[in-house]
Amino acid sequence: MTDDILIRTDDTGFDRVLAFTVPVRNARGRVVRLGPVLETVLSAHTYPKVVKHVLAEALVLSALMGSLLKDEDAQLTFQAQAEGGAVDLLVCDYRNGELRGYLRHDPVLAERLEDDCSLETIFGKGFLAITFDLATSGARYQGIVPLEGASLAHACENYFAQSEQVPTLIRVTVRSSGPRCVAGGLLVQHLPDGEEGKERLHAKEQHPDWEHVAILAGSVREGELVDPVLNLEQLVWRLFHEEEEVRVEPLLPLQRGCRCTVEYYREILSRFPETERVNMRDDTGLIPVDCAFCSKILHIPA
């Protein structure tokens, strides 16, 4: 990876999600590439390199999984909580193409982290909670898995295996040079060809269609996920061009989606009893609110 590729984050190939399906293999997927949006989110705080890469990976995963939601205004929330490591809290969410994320860390411990260290080294002991909120029905469902393995991508694969029983392959790459940072990811899943009166495909330990798709998807190279010269359509074509049919669909362009407005926080604060709001007010009679996602401090009349 050269600095030239990292600098070209204004390329139209960044901040996109592409959906694709391989119908004959009962497979679907998402591929995402982040550039300026990622840098905007990361710029809200000063993060050491390893910690910055952890948050970047989480944002890619949020875009990959959040873009699986079909309902407008549906939201995916990606949250890791832990103790004993450099990072004790990580929160990201995705809604309607909008991404935001924040990570809380111990600066001293974070500076000691080395590249390619395990989740346990970064987080200590903890768990990853993935929550889907469906706006249309109001339903919410959540899966929780331990923070174990080599990466957050591996933890997400475990989530799909344990909570949804859907074979899933995920690959994520993060590259940075100084303040510049780009990231990309690929998610591929094998889906049942029918739920009623048929054996669920994912109930089998092995299935030839999934083995085939996993081998093709697993051949993706790290550099390809972040290379602006290779657009997302070309990347999918490179992986699956031998298949009978591959369908692609560009999804909503990605943007930073912090919701820190006076109106938003005023509505939240209105849920607190008046006695509690009085105690929150400063000398000016306003309630200061510090947005962890973008570092703004808003003064709310409430």
PDB file of C-alpha atoms in Angstrom:
ATOM      1  CA  MET A   1       0.000   0.000   0.000  1.00  0.00           C
ATOM      2  CA  THR A   2       1.483   3.314  -1.061  1.00  0.00           C
ATOM      3  CA  ASP A   3       0.881   6.777   0.324  1.00  0.00           C
ATOM      4  CA  ASP A   4      -0.565   7.752  -3.085  1.00  0.00           C
ATOM      5  CA  ILE A   5      -3.508   5.421  -2.550  1.00  0.00           C
ATOM      6  CA  LEU A   6      -4.095   6.749   0.950  1.00  0.00           C
ATOM      7  CA  ILE A   7      -4.032  10.368  -0.188  1.00  0.00           C
ATOM      8  CA  ARG A   8      -6.629   9.808  -2.888  1.00  0.00           C
ATOM      9  CA  THR A   9      -9.531   9.662  -0.452  1.00  0.00           C
ATOM     10  CA  ASP A  10     -11.529  12.124  -2.544  1.00  0.00           C
ATOM     11  CA  ASP A  11     -11.973   9.365  -5.127  1.00  0.00           C
ATOM     12  CA  THR A  12     -15.608   8.510  -5.848  1.00  0.00           C
ATOM     13  CA  GLY A  13     -14.857   4.892  -4.961  1.00  0.00           C
ATOM     14  CA  PHE A  14     -14.831   5.763  -1.262  1.00  0.00           C
ATOM     15  CA  ASP A  15     -17.719   6.038   1.211  1.00  0.00           C
ATOM     16  CA  ARG A  16     -19.829   3.553  -0.732  1.00  0.00           C
ATOM     17  CA  VAL A  17     -21.609   0.285  -0.031  1.00  0.00           C
ATOM     18  CA  LEU A  18     -22.343  -2.172  -2.822  1.00  0.00           C
ATOM     19  CA  ALA A  19     -24.849  -5.000  -2.343  1.00  0.00           C
ATOM     20  CA  PHE A  20     -24.476  -8.166  -4.398  1.00  0.00           C
ATOM     21  CA  THR A  21     -26.043 -11.593  -4.720  1.00  0.00           C
ATOM     22  CA  VAL A  22     -24.951 -14.844  -6.331  1.00  0.00           C
ATOM     23  CA  PRO A  23     -28.421 -16.397  -6.837  1.00  0.00           C
ATOM     24  CA  VAL A  24     -27.429 -19.895  -7.909  1.00  0.00           C
ATOM     25  CA  ARG A  25     -25.269 -20.243  -4.764  1.00  0.00           C
ATOM     26  CA  ASN A  26     -27.883 -18.775  -2.388  1.00  0.00           C
ATOM     27  CA  ALA A  27     -25.325 -16.168  -1.380  1.00  0.00           C
ATOM     28  CA  ARG A  28     -25.516 -12.457  -0.678  1.00  0.00           C
ATOM     29  CA  GLY A  29     -22.931  -9.912   0.311  1.00  0.00           C
ATOM     30  CA  ARG A  30     -21.845  -6.376   0.920  1.00  0.00           C
ATOM     31  CA  VAL A  31     -18.598  -4.620   0.100  1.00  0.00           C
ATOM     32  CA  VAL A  32     -17.733  -1.220   1.567  1.00  0.00           C
ATOM     33  CA  ARG A  33     -14.894   1.268   1.283  1.00  0.00           C
ATOM     34  CA  LEU A  34     -14.465   4.221   3.649  1.00  0.00           C
ATOM     35  CA  GLY A  35     -12.362   7.351   3.161  1.00  0.00           C
ATOM     36  CA  PRO A  36     -13.372  10.936   4.003  1.00  0.00           C
ATOM     37  CA  VAL A  37     -16.268   9.834   6.215  1.00  0.00           C
ATOM     38  CA  LEU A  38     -13.895   7.641   8.210  1.00  0.00           C
ATOM     39  CA  GLU A  39     -11.393  10.464   8.625  1.00  0.00           C
ATOM     40  CA  THR A  40     -14.155  12.814   9.796  1.00  0.00           C
ATOM     41  CA  VAL A  41     -15.325  10.385  12.470  1.00  0.00           C
ATOM     42  CA  LEU A  42     -11.786   9.653  13.657  1.00  0.00           C
ATOM     43  CA  SER A  43     -10.834  13.349  13.779  1.00  0.00           C
ATOM     44  CA  ALA A  44     -13.222  14.020  16.679  1.00  0.00           C
ATOM     45  CA  HIS A  45     -10.658  12.557  19.098  1.00  0.00           C
ATOM     46  CA  THR A  46      -6.922  11.901  19.188  1.00  0.00           C
ATOM     47  CA  TYR A  47      -6.500   8.148  18.985  1.00  0.00           C
ATOM     48  CA  PRO A  48      -3.224   6.172  19.032  1.00  0.00           C
ATOM     49  CA  LYS A  49      -2.693   4.150  15.851  1.00  0.00           C
ATOM     50  CA  VAL A  50      -3.865   0.731  17.066  1.00  0.00           C
ATOM     51  CA  VAL A  51      -6.927   2.174  18.785  1.00  0.00           C
ATOM     52  CA  LYS A  52      -7.741   4.219  15.683  1.00  0.00           C
ATOM     53  CA  HIS A  53      -7.599   1.067  13.571  1.00  0.00           C
ATOM     54  CA  VAL A  54      -9.939  -0.748  15.987  1.00  0.00           C
ATOM     55  CA  LEU A  55     -12.545   2.004  15.646  1.00  0.00           C
ATOM     56  CA  ALA A  56     -12.082   2.086  11.864  1.00  0.00           C
ATOM     57  CA  GLU A  57     -12.675  -1.671  11.707  1.00  0.00           C
ATOM     58  CA  ALA A  58     -15.808  -1.276  13.833  1.00  0.00           C
ATOM     59  CA  LEU A  59     -17.137   1.422  11.484  1.00  0.00           C
ATOM     60  CA  VAL A  60     -16.591  -0.819   8.463  1.00  0.00           C
ATOM     61  CA  LEU A  61     -18.392  -3.678  10.216  1.00  0.00           C
ATOM     62  CA  SER A  62     -21.258  -1.369  11.154  1.00  0.00           C
ATOM     63  CA  ALA A  63     -21.650  -0.333   7.514  1.00  0.00           C
ATOM     64  CA  LEU A  64     -21.479  -3.929   6.273  1.00  0.00           C
ATOM     65  CA  MET A  65     -24.052  -5.257   8.733  1.00  0.00           C
ATOM     66  CA  GLY A  66     -26.213  -2.150   8.938  1.00  0.00           C
ATOM     67  CA  SER A  67     -26.646  -2.083   5.182  1.00  0.00           C
ATOM     68  CA  LEU A  68     -28.251  -5.538   5.386  1.00  0.00           C
ATOM     69  CA  LEU A  69     -31.292  -3.852   6.950  1.00  0.00           C
ATOM     70  CA  LYS A  70     -34.059  -3.182   4.441  1.00  0.00           C
ATOM     71  CA  ASP A  71     -36.399  -0.957   6.479  1.00  0.00           C
ATOM     72  CA  GLU A  72     -35.992   2.802   6.253  1.00  0.00           C
ATOM     73  CA  ASP A  73     -34.823   4.250   9.589  1.00  0.00           C
ATOM     74  CA  ALA A  74     -33.804   0.793  10.855  1.00  0.00           C
ATOM     75  CA  GLN A  75     -30.627   0.982  12.916  1.00  0.00           C
ATOM     76  CA  LEU A  76     -27.725  -1.270  13.743  1.00  0.00           C
ATOM     77  CA  THR A  77     -25.803  -0.575  16.954  1.00  0.00           C
ATOM     78  CA  PHE A  78     -22.377  -2.116  17.456  1.00  0.00           C
ATOM     79  CA  GLN A  79     -21.190  -1.953  21.063  1.00  0.00           C
ATOM     80  CA  ALA A  80     -18.188  -3.490  22.829  1.00  0.00           C
ATOM     81  CA  GLN A  81     -17.753  -3.239  26.586  1.00  0.00           C
ATOM     82  CA  ALA A  82     -14.774  -4.601  28.476  1.00  0.00           C
ATOM     83  CA  GLU A  83     -12.448  -4.253  31.419  1.00  0.00           C
ATOM     84  CA  GLY A  84      -8.762  -4.899  31.999  1.00  0.00           C
ATOM     85  CA  GLY A  85      -7.524  -3.664  28.626  1.00  0.00           C
ATOM     86  CA  ALA A  86      -6.711  -0.432  26.819  1.00  0.00           C
ATOM     87  CA  VAL A  87     -10.273  -0.016  25.507  1.00  0.00           C
ATOM     88  CA  ASP A  88     -13.311  -0.318  27.765  1.00  0.00           C
ATOM     89  CA  LEU A  89     -16.073   1.035  25.500  1.00  0.00           C
ATOM     90  CA  LEU A  90     -16.681   1.158  21.760  1.00  0.00           C
ATOM     91  CA  VAL A  91     -19.952   2.293  20.205  1.00  0.00           C
ATOM     92  CA  CYS A  92     -20.872   2.637  16.528  1.00  0.00           C
ATOM     93  CA  ASP A  93     -24.171   2.743  14.718  1.00  0.00           C
ATOM     94  CA  TYR A  94     -25.558   2.820  11.194  1.00  0.00           C
ATOM     95  CA  ARG A  95     -28.879   4.266  10.038  1.00  0.00           C
ATOM     96  CA  ASN A  96     -29.935   5.253   6.513  1.00  0.00           C
ATOM     97  CA  GLY A  97     -26.342   5.389   5.302  1.00  0.00           C
ATOM     98  CA  GLU A  98     -25.197   7.461   8.273  1.00  0.00           C
ATOM     99  CA  LEU A  99     -22.279   6.268  10.388  1.00  0.00           C
ATOM    100  CA  ARG A 100     -20.982   7.443  13.730  1.00  0.00           C
ATOM    101  CA  GLY A 101     -18.590   5.942  16.249  1.00  0.00           C
ATOM    102  CA  TYR A 102     -16.695   6.559  19.452  1.00  0.00           C
ATOM    103  CA  LEU A 103     -14.099   4.673  21.462  1.00  0.00           C
ATOM    104  CA  ARG A 104     -13.042   5.220  25.100  1.00  0.00           C
ATOM    105  CA  HIS A 105      -9.514   4.156  25.963  1.00  0.00           C
ATOM    106  CA  ASP A 106      -6.711   4.404  28.492  1.00  0.00           C
ATOM    107  CA  PRO A 107      -4.049   6.556  26.750  1.00  0.00           C
ATOM    108  CA  VAL A 108      -1.128   4.956  28.614  1.00  0.00           C
ATOM    109  CA  LEU A 109      -2.189   1.370  27.884  1.00  0.00           C
ATOM    110  CA  ALA A 110      -3.174   2.230  24.317  1.00  0.00           C
ATOM    111  CA  GLU A 111       0.283   3.574  23.490  1.00  0.00           C
ATOM    112  CA  ARG A 112       1.779   0.218  24.484  1.00  0.00           C
ATOM    113  CA  LEU A 113      -0.346  -1.745  22.028  1.00  0.00           C
ATOM    114  CA  GLU A 114       1.441  -3.313  19.089  1.00  0.00           C
ATOM    115  CA  ASP A 115       0.095  -3.846  15.588  1.00  0.00           C
ATOM    116  CA  ASP A 116      -1.884  -7.060  15.043  1.00  0.00           C
ATOM    117  CA  CYS A 117      -2.486  -7.685  18.743  1.00  0.00           C
ATOM    118  CA  SER A 118      -5.458  -9.819  19.805  1.00  0.00           C
ATOM    119  CA  LEU A 119      -8.849  -8.611  20.992  1.00  0.00           C
ATOM    120  CA  GLU A 120      -8.011  -9.795  24.501  1.00  0.00           C
ATOM    121  CA  THR A 121      -4.892  -7.617  24.519  1.00  0.00           C
ATOM    122  CA  ILE A 122      -6.883  -4.580  23.383  1.00  0.00           C
ATOM    123  CA  PHE A 123     -10.049  -5.056  25.435  1.00  0.00           C
ATOM    124  CA  GLY A 124      -9.183  -7.449  28.238  1.00  0.00           C
ATOM    125  CA  LYS A 125     -12.337  -9.373  29.106  1.00  0.00           C
ATOM    126  CA  GLY A 126     -15.578  -8.224  27.570  1.00  0.00           C
ATOM    127  CA  PHE A 127     -18.399  -8.775  25.130  1.00  0.00           C
ATOM    128  CA  LEU A 128     -19.667  -7.508  21.803  1.00  0.00           C
ATOM    129  CA  ALA A 129     -23.381  -6.687  21.503  1.00  0.00           C
ATOM    130  CA  ILE A 130     -24.937  -6.262  18.054  1.00  0.00           C
ATOM    131  CA  THR A 131     -28.437  -4.791  18.085  1.00  0.00           C
ATOM    132  CA  PHE A 132     -30.889  -4.388  15.223  1.00  0.00           C
ATOM    133  CA  ASP A 133     -33.777  -1.923  15.715  1.00  0.00           C
ATOM    134  CA  LEU A 134     -36.495  -2.212  13.069  1.00  0.00           C
ATOM    135  CA  ALA A 135     -38.356   1.063  12.667  1.00  0.00           C
ATOM    136  CA  THR A 136     -41.326  -0.345  10.749  1.00  0.00           C
ATOM    137  CA  SER A 137     -42.341  -2.985  13.292  1.00  0.00           C
ATOM    138  CA  GLY A 138     -40.644  -1.534  16.363  1.00  0.00           C
ATOM    139  CA  ALA A 139     -38.977  -4.911  16.918  1.00  0.00           C
ATOM    140  CA  ARG A 140     -35.503  -5.164  18.414  1.00  0.00           C
ATOM    141  CA  TYR A 141     -33.219  -8.135  18.462  1.00  0.00           C
ATOM    142  CA  GLN A 142     -29.739  -8.496  19.845  1.00  0.00           C
ATOM    143  CA  GLY A 143     -26.903 -10.988  19.896  1.00  0.00           C
ATOM    144  CA  ILE A 144     -23.996 -11.001  22.324  1.00  0.00           C
ATOM    145  CA  VAL A 145     -20.666 -12.767  21.841  1.00  0.00           C
ATOM    146  CA  PRO A 146     -17.363 -12.679  23.773  1.00  0.00           C
ATOM    147  CA  LEU A 147     -14.589 -10.382  22.608  1.00  0.00           C
ATOM    148  CA  GLU A 148     -12.353 -13.228  21.541  1.00  0.00           C
ATOM    149  CA  GLY A 149     -10.198 -13.935  18.519  1.00  0.00           C
ATOM    150  CA  ALA A 150      -7.813 -12.015  16.342  1.00  0.00           C
ATOM    151  CA  SER A 151     -10.160  -9.200  15.305  1.00  0.00           C
ATOM    152  CA  LEU A 152     -13.609  -7.673  15.581  1.00  0.00           C
ATOM    153  CA  ALA A 153     -14.393  -9.229  12.197  1.00  0.00           C
ATOM    154  CA  HIS A 154     -13.825 -12.687  13.707  1.00  0.00           C
ATOM    155  CA  ALA A 155     -16.109 -11.799  16.622  1.00  0.00           C
ATOM    156  CA  CYS A 156     -18.818 -10.787  14.123  1.00  0.00           C
ATOM    157  CA  GLU A 157     -18.457 -14.066  12.254  1.00  0.00           C
ATOM    158  CA  ASN A 158     -19.046 -15.793  15.598  1.00  0.00           C
ATOM    159  CA  TYR A 159     -22.113 -13.627  16.149  1.00  0.00           C
ATOM    160  CA  PHE A 160     -23.692 -14.745  12.865  1.00  0.00           C
ATOM    161  CA  ALA A 161     -22.787 -18.382  13.563  1.00  0.00           C
ATOM    162  CA  GLN A 162     -24.180 -18.383  17.110  1.00  0.00           C
ATOM    163  CA  SER A 163     -27.049 -15.898  17.051  1.00  0.00           C
ATOM    164  CA  GLU A 164     -28.366 -16.246  13.497  1.00  0.00           C
ATOM    165  CA  GLN A 165     -26.906 -19.591  12.398  1.00  0.00           C
ATOM    166  CA  VAL A 166     -25.936 -18.081   9.054  1.00  0.00           C
ATOM    167  CA  PRO A 167     -22.540 -19.024   7.570  1.00  0.00           C
ATOM    168  CA  THR A 168     -20.697 -15.733   7.142  1.00  0.00           C
ATOM    169  CA  LEU A 169     -17.271 -14.673   5.920  1.00  0.00           C
ATOM    170  CA  ILE A 170     -15.978 -11.186   6.760  1.00  0.00           C
ATOM    171  CA  ARG A 171     -12.753  -9.506   5.740  1.00  0.00           C
ATOM    172  CA  VAL A 172     -11.696  -5.989   6.819  1.00  0.00           C
ATOM    173  CA  THR A 173      -8.594  -3.960   6.013  1.00  0.00           C
ATOM    174  CA  VAL A 174      -7.504  -0.649   7.573  1.00  0.00           C
ATOM    175  CA  ARG A 175      -4.548   1.387   6.315  1.00  0.00           C
ATOM    176  CA  SER A 176      -3.309   4.748   7.585  1.00  0.00           C
ATOM    177  CA  SER A 177      -0.514   7.194   6.891  1.00  0.00           C
ATOM    178  CA  GLY A 178      -0.367  10.078   9.349  1.00  0.00           C
ATOM    179  CA  PRO A 179      -3.848  11.599   9.640  1.00  0.00           C
ATOM    180  CA  ARG A 180      -5.007   9.829   6.479  1.00  0.00           C
ATOM    181  CA  CYS A 181      -6.955   6.625   6.958  1.00  0.00           C
ATOM    182  CA  VAL A 182      -8.880   4.362   4.605  1.00  0.00           C
ATOM    183  CA  ALA A 183     -10.675   1.113   5.283  1.00  0.00           C
ATOM    184  CA  GLY A 184     -12.620  -1.496   3.385  1.00  0.00           C
ATOM    185  CA  GLY A 185     -14.574  -4.635   4.076  1.00  0.00           C
ATOM    186  CA  LEU A 186     -16.322  -7.594   2.506  1.00  0.00           C
ATOM    187  CA  LEU A 187     -19.189  -9.620   3.978  1.00  0.00           C
ATOM    188  CA  VAL A 188     -20.581 -12.742   2.290  1.00  0.00           C
ATOM    189  CA  GLN A 189     -23.369 -14.963   3.654  1.00  0.00           C
ATOM    190  CA  HIS A 190     -24.976 -18.233   2.678  1.00  0.00           C
ATOM    191  CA  LEU A 191     -28.747 -18.174   3.000  1.00  0.00           C
ATOM    192  CA  PRO A 192     -31.276 -21.022   3.136  1.00  0.00           C
ATOM    193  CA  ASP A 193     -33.068 -21.685  -0.140  1.00  0.00           C
ATOM    194  CA  GLY A 194     -36.313 -22.259   1.753  1.00  0.00           C
ATOM    195  CA  GLU A 195     -37.482 -22.288   5.349  1.00  0.00           C
ATOM    196  CA  GLU A 196     -40.739 -24.216   5.053  1.00  0.00           C
ATOM    197  CA  GLY A 197     -40.598 -27.955   4.574  1.00  0.00           C
ATOM    198  CA  LYS A 198     -36.927 -27.951   3.642  1.00  0.00           C
ATOM    199  CA  GLU A 199     -33.727 -28.569   5.495  1.00  0.00           C
ATOM    200  CA  ARG A 200     -32.112 -25.299   6.464  1.00  0.00           C
ATOM    201  CA  LEU A 201     -28.853 -25.006   4.567  1.00  0.00           C
ATOM    202  CA  HIS A 202     -27.063 -23.487   7.517  1.00  0.00           C
ATOM    203  CA  ALA A 203     -28.014 -26.501   9.656  1.00  0.00           C
ATOM    204  CA  LYS A 204     -25.527 -28.595   7.720  1.00  0.00           C
ATOM    205  CA  GLU A 205     -21.943 -28.650   8.863  1.00  0.00           C
ATOM    206  CA  GLN A 206     -20.802 -28.282   5.272  1.00  0.00           C
ATOM    207  CA  HIS A 207     -22.507 -27.354   2.042  1.00  0.00           C
ATOM    208  CA  PRO A 208     -20.793 -27.382  -1.372  1.00  0.00           C
ATOM    209  CA  ASP A 209     -22.299 -24.056  -2.470  1.00  0.00           C
ATOM    210  CA  TRP A 210     -21.091 -22.291   0.663  1.00  0.00           C
ATOM    211  CA  GLU A 211     -17.669 -23.913   0.504  1.00  0.00           C
ATOM    212  CA  HIS A 212     -17.367 -22.706  -3.089  1.00  0.00           C
ATOM    213  CA  VAL A 213     -18.475 -19.134  -2.298  1.00  0.00           C
ATOM    214  CA  ALA A 214     -16.268 -18.957   0.801  1.00  0.00           C
ATOM    215  CA  ILE A 215     -13.198 -19.987  -1.197  1.00  0.00           C
ATOM    216  CA  LEU A 216     -13.879 -17.330  -3.843  1.00  0.00           C
ATOM    217  CA  ALA A 217     -14.610 -14.592  -1.303  1.00  0.00           C
ATOM    218  CA  GLY A 218     -11.657 -15.618   0.837  1.00  0.00           C
ATOM    219  CA  SER A 219      -9.310 -15.000  -2.079  1.00  0.00           C
ATOM    220  CA  VAL A 220      -9.764 -11.237  -1.713  1.00  0.00           C
ATOM    221  CA  ARG A 221      -6.488  -9.484  -0.975  1.00  0.00           C
ATOM    222  CA  GLU A 222      -6.154  -6.839   1.706  1.00  0.00           C
ATOM    223  CA  GLY A 223      -4.944  -4.211  -0.720  1.00  0.00           C
ATOM    224  CA  GLU A 224      -7.949  -4.719  -2.997  1.00  0.00           C
ATOM    225  CA  LEU A 225     -10.360  -3.692  -0.248  1.00  0.00           C
ATOM    226  CA  VAL A 226      -8.834  -0.195  -0.017  1.00  0.00           C
ATOM    227  CA  ASP A 227      -7.476   0.370  -3.539  1.00  0.00           C
ATOM    228  CA  PRO A 228      -9.388   3.266  -5.199  1.00  0.00           C
ATOM    229  CA  VAL A 229      -8.174   2.182  -8.620  1.00  0.00           C
ATOM    230  CA  LEU A 230     -10.289  -0.970  -8.268  1.00  0.00           C
ATOM    231  CA  ASN A 231     -13.900   0.107  -7.814  1.00  0.00           C
ATOM    232  CA  LEU A 232     -16.345  -2.005  -5.835  1.00  0.00           C
ATOM    233  CA  GLU A 233     -18.098  -3.402  -8.920  1.00  0.00           C
ATOM    234  CA  GLN A 234     -14.763  -4.518 -10.341  1.00  0.00           C
ATOM    235  CA  LEU A 235     -13.834  -6.124  -7.034  1.00  0.00           C
ATOM    236  CA  VAL A 236     -17.026  -8.186  -6.941  1.00  0.00           C
ATOM    237  CA  TRP A 237     -16.502  -9.138 -10.589  1.00  0.00           C
ATOM    238  CA  ARG A 238     -12.942 -10.271  -9.880  1.00  0.00           C
ATOM    239  CA  LEU A 239     -14.136 -12.561  -7.099  1.00  0.00           C
ATOM    240  CA  PHE A 240     -17.232 -14.049  -8.741  1.00  0.00           C
ATOM    241  CA  HIS A 241     -16.891 -13.596 -12.516  1.00  0.00           C
ATOM    242  CA  GLU A 242     -17.028 -17.342 -13.155  1.00  0.00           C
ATOM    243  CA  GLU A 243     -20.503 -17.612 -11.634  1.00  0.00           C
ATOM    244  CA  GLU A 244     -23.593 -17.954 -13.811  1.00  0.00           C
ATOM    245  CA  GLU A 245     -25.066 -14.675 -12.543  1.00  0.00           C
ATOM    246  CA  VAL A 246     -23.984 -11.946 -10.127  1.00  0.00           C
ATOM    247  CA  ARG A 247     -26.348  -9.087  -9.312  1.00  0.00           C
ATOM    248  CA  VAL A 248     -25.089  -5.795  -7.865  1.00  0.00           C
ATOM    249  CA  GLU A 249     -26.932  -2.828  -6.398  1.00  0.00           C
ATOM    250  CA  PRO A 250     -25.322   0.408  -5.141  1.00  0.00           C
ATOM    251  CA  LEU A 251     -26.797   1.405  -1.792  1.00  0.00           C
ATOM    252  CA  LEU A 252     -27.059   4.769  -0.038  1.00  0.00           C
ATOM    253  CA  PRO A 253     -23.796   6.757  -0.042  1.00  0.00           C
ATOM    254  CA  LEU A 254     -22.206   6.840   3.390  1.00  0.00           C
ATOM    255  CA  GLN A 255     -21.882   9.966   5.515  1.00  0.00           C
ATOM    256  CA  ARG A 256     -21.042  10.945   9.079  1.00  0.00           C
ATOM    257  CA  GLY A 257     -24.321  10.903  10.978  1.00  0.00           C
ATOM    258  CA  CYS A 258     -23.884  12.492  14.388  1.00  0.00           C
ATOM    259  CA  ARG A 259     -27.240  13.600  15.823  1.00  0.00           C
ATOM    260  CA  CYS A 260     -25.994  16.188  18.289  1.00  0.00           C
ATOM    261  CA  THR A 261     -28.494  18.990  17.823  1.00  0.00           C
ATOM    262  CA  VAL A 262     -30.134  21.143  20.460  1.00  0.00           C
ATOM    263  CA  GLU A 263     -33.523  19.741  19.486  1.00  0.00           C
ATOM    264  CA  TYR A 264     -32.340  16.129  19.793  1.00  0.00           C
ATOM    265  CA  TYR A 265     -30.864  16.539  23.276  1.00  0.00           C
ATOM    266  CA  ARG A 266     -33.724  18.737  24.428  1.00  0.00           C
ATOM    267  CA  GLU A 267     -36.154  15.925  23.612  1.00  0.00           C
ATOM    268  CA  ILE A 268     -34.003  13.440  25.545  1.00  0.00           C
ATOM    269  CA  LEU A 269     -33.664  15.725  28.558  1.00  0.00           C
ATOM    270  CA  SER A 270     -37.412  16.293  28.611  1.00  0.00           C
ATOM    271  CA  ARG A 271     -37.783  12.689  29.765  1.00  0.00           C
ATOM    272  CA  PHE A 272     -35.974  13.464  33.029  1.00  0.00           C
ATOM    273  CA  PRO A 273     -37.901  14.798  36.041  1.00  0.00           C
ATOM    274  CA  GLU A 274     -37.682  18.568  36.583  1.00  0.00           C
ATOM    275  CA  THR A 275     -35.772  18.078  39.832  1.00  0.00           C
ATOM    276  CA  GLU A 276     -33.013  16.199  38.000  1.00  0.00           C
ATOM    277  CA  ARG A 277     -32.839  18.758  35.202  1.00  0.00           C
ATOM    278  CA  VAL A 278     -32.378  21.520  37.775  1.00  0.00           C
ATOM    279  CA  ASN A 279     -29.292  19.759  39.127  1.00  0.00           C
ATOM    280  CA  MET A 280     -27.882  19.439  35.604  1.00  0.00           C
ATOM    281  CA  ARG A 281     -28.007  23.192  34.862  1.00  0.00           C
ATOM    282  CA  ASP A 282     -24.888  25.370  34.970  1.00  0.00           C
ATOM    283  CA  ASP A 283     -24.620  28.969  36.163  1.00  0.00           C
ATOM    284  CA  THR A 284     -26.264  30.223  32.981  1.00  0.00           C
ATOM    285  CA  GLY A 285     -29.328  28.053  33.506  1.00  0.00           C
ATOM    286  CA  LEU A 286     -28.478  25.777  30.577  1.00  0.00           C
ATOM    287  CA  ILE A 287     -27.554  22.102  30.602  1.00  0.00           C
ATOM    288  CA  PRO A 288     -24.140  21.417  29.006  1.00  0.00           C
ATOM    289  CA  VAL A 289     -24.034  18.214  26.973  1.00  0.00           C
ATOM    290  CA  ASP A 290     -20.757  16.794  25.666  1.00  0.00           C
ATOM    291  CA  CYS A 291     -21.267  14.675  22.540  1.00  0.00           C
ATOM    292  CA  ALA A 292     -18.784  11.809  22.687  1.00  0.00           C
ATOM    293  CA  PHE A 293     -19.208  11.116  18.971  1.00  0.00           C
ATOM    294  CA  CYS A 294     -18.073  14.497  17.643  1.00  0.00           C
ATOM    295  CA  SER A 295     -16.654  16.280  20.743  1.00  0.00           C
ATOM    296  CA  LYS A 296     -19.099  19.190  20.533  1.00  0.00           C
ATOM    297  CA  ILE A 297     -20.417  20.722  23.724  1.00  0.00           C
ATOM    298  CA  LEU A 298     -23.994  21.936  23.388  1.00  0.00           C
ATOM    299  CA  HIS A 299     -25.805  24.095  25.929  1.00  0.00           C
ATOM    300  CA  ILE A 300     -29.403  22.950  26.118  1.00  0.00           C
ATOM    301  CA  PRO A 301     -32.305  25.012  27.471  1.00  0.00           C
ATOM    302  CA  ALA A 302     -34.312  22.480  29.461  1.00  0.00           C
TER     303      ALA A 302
END
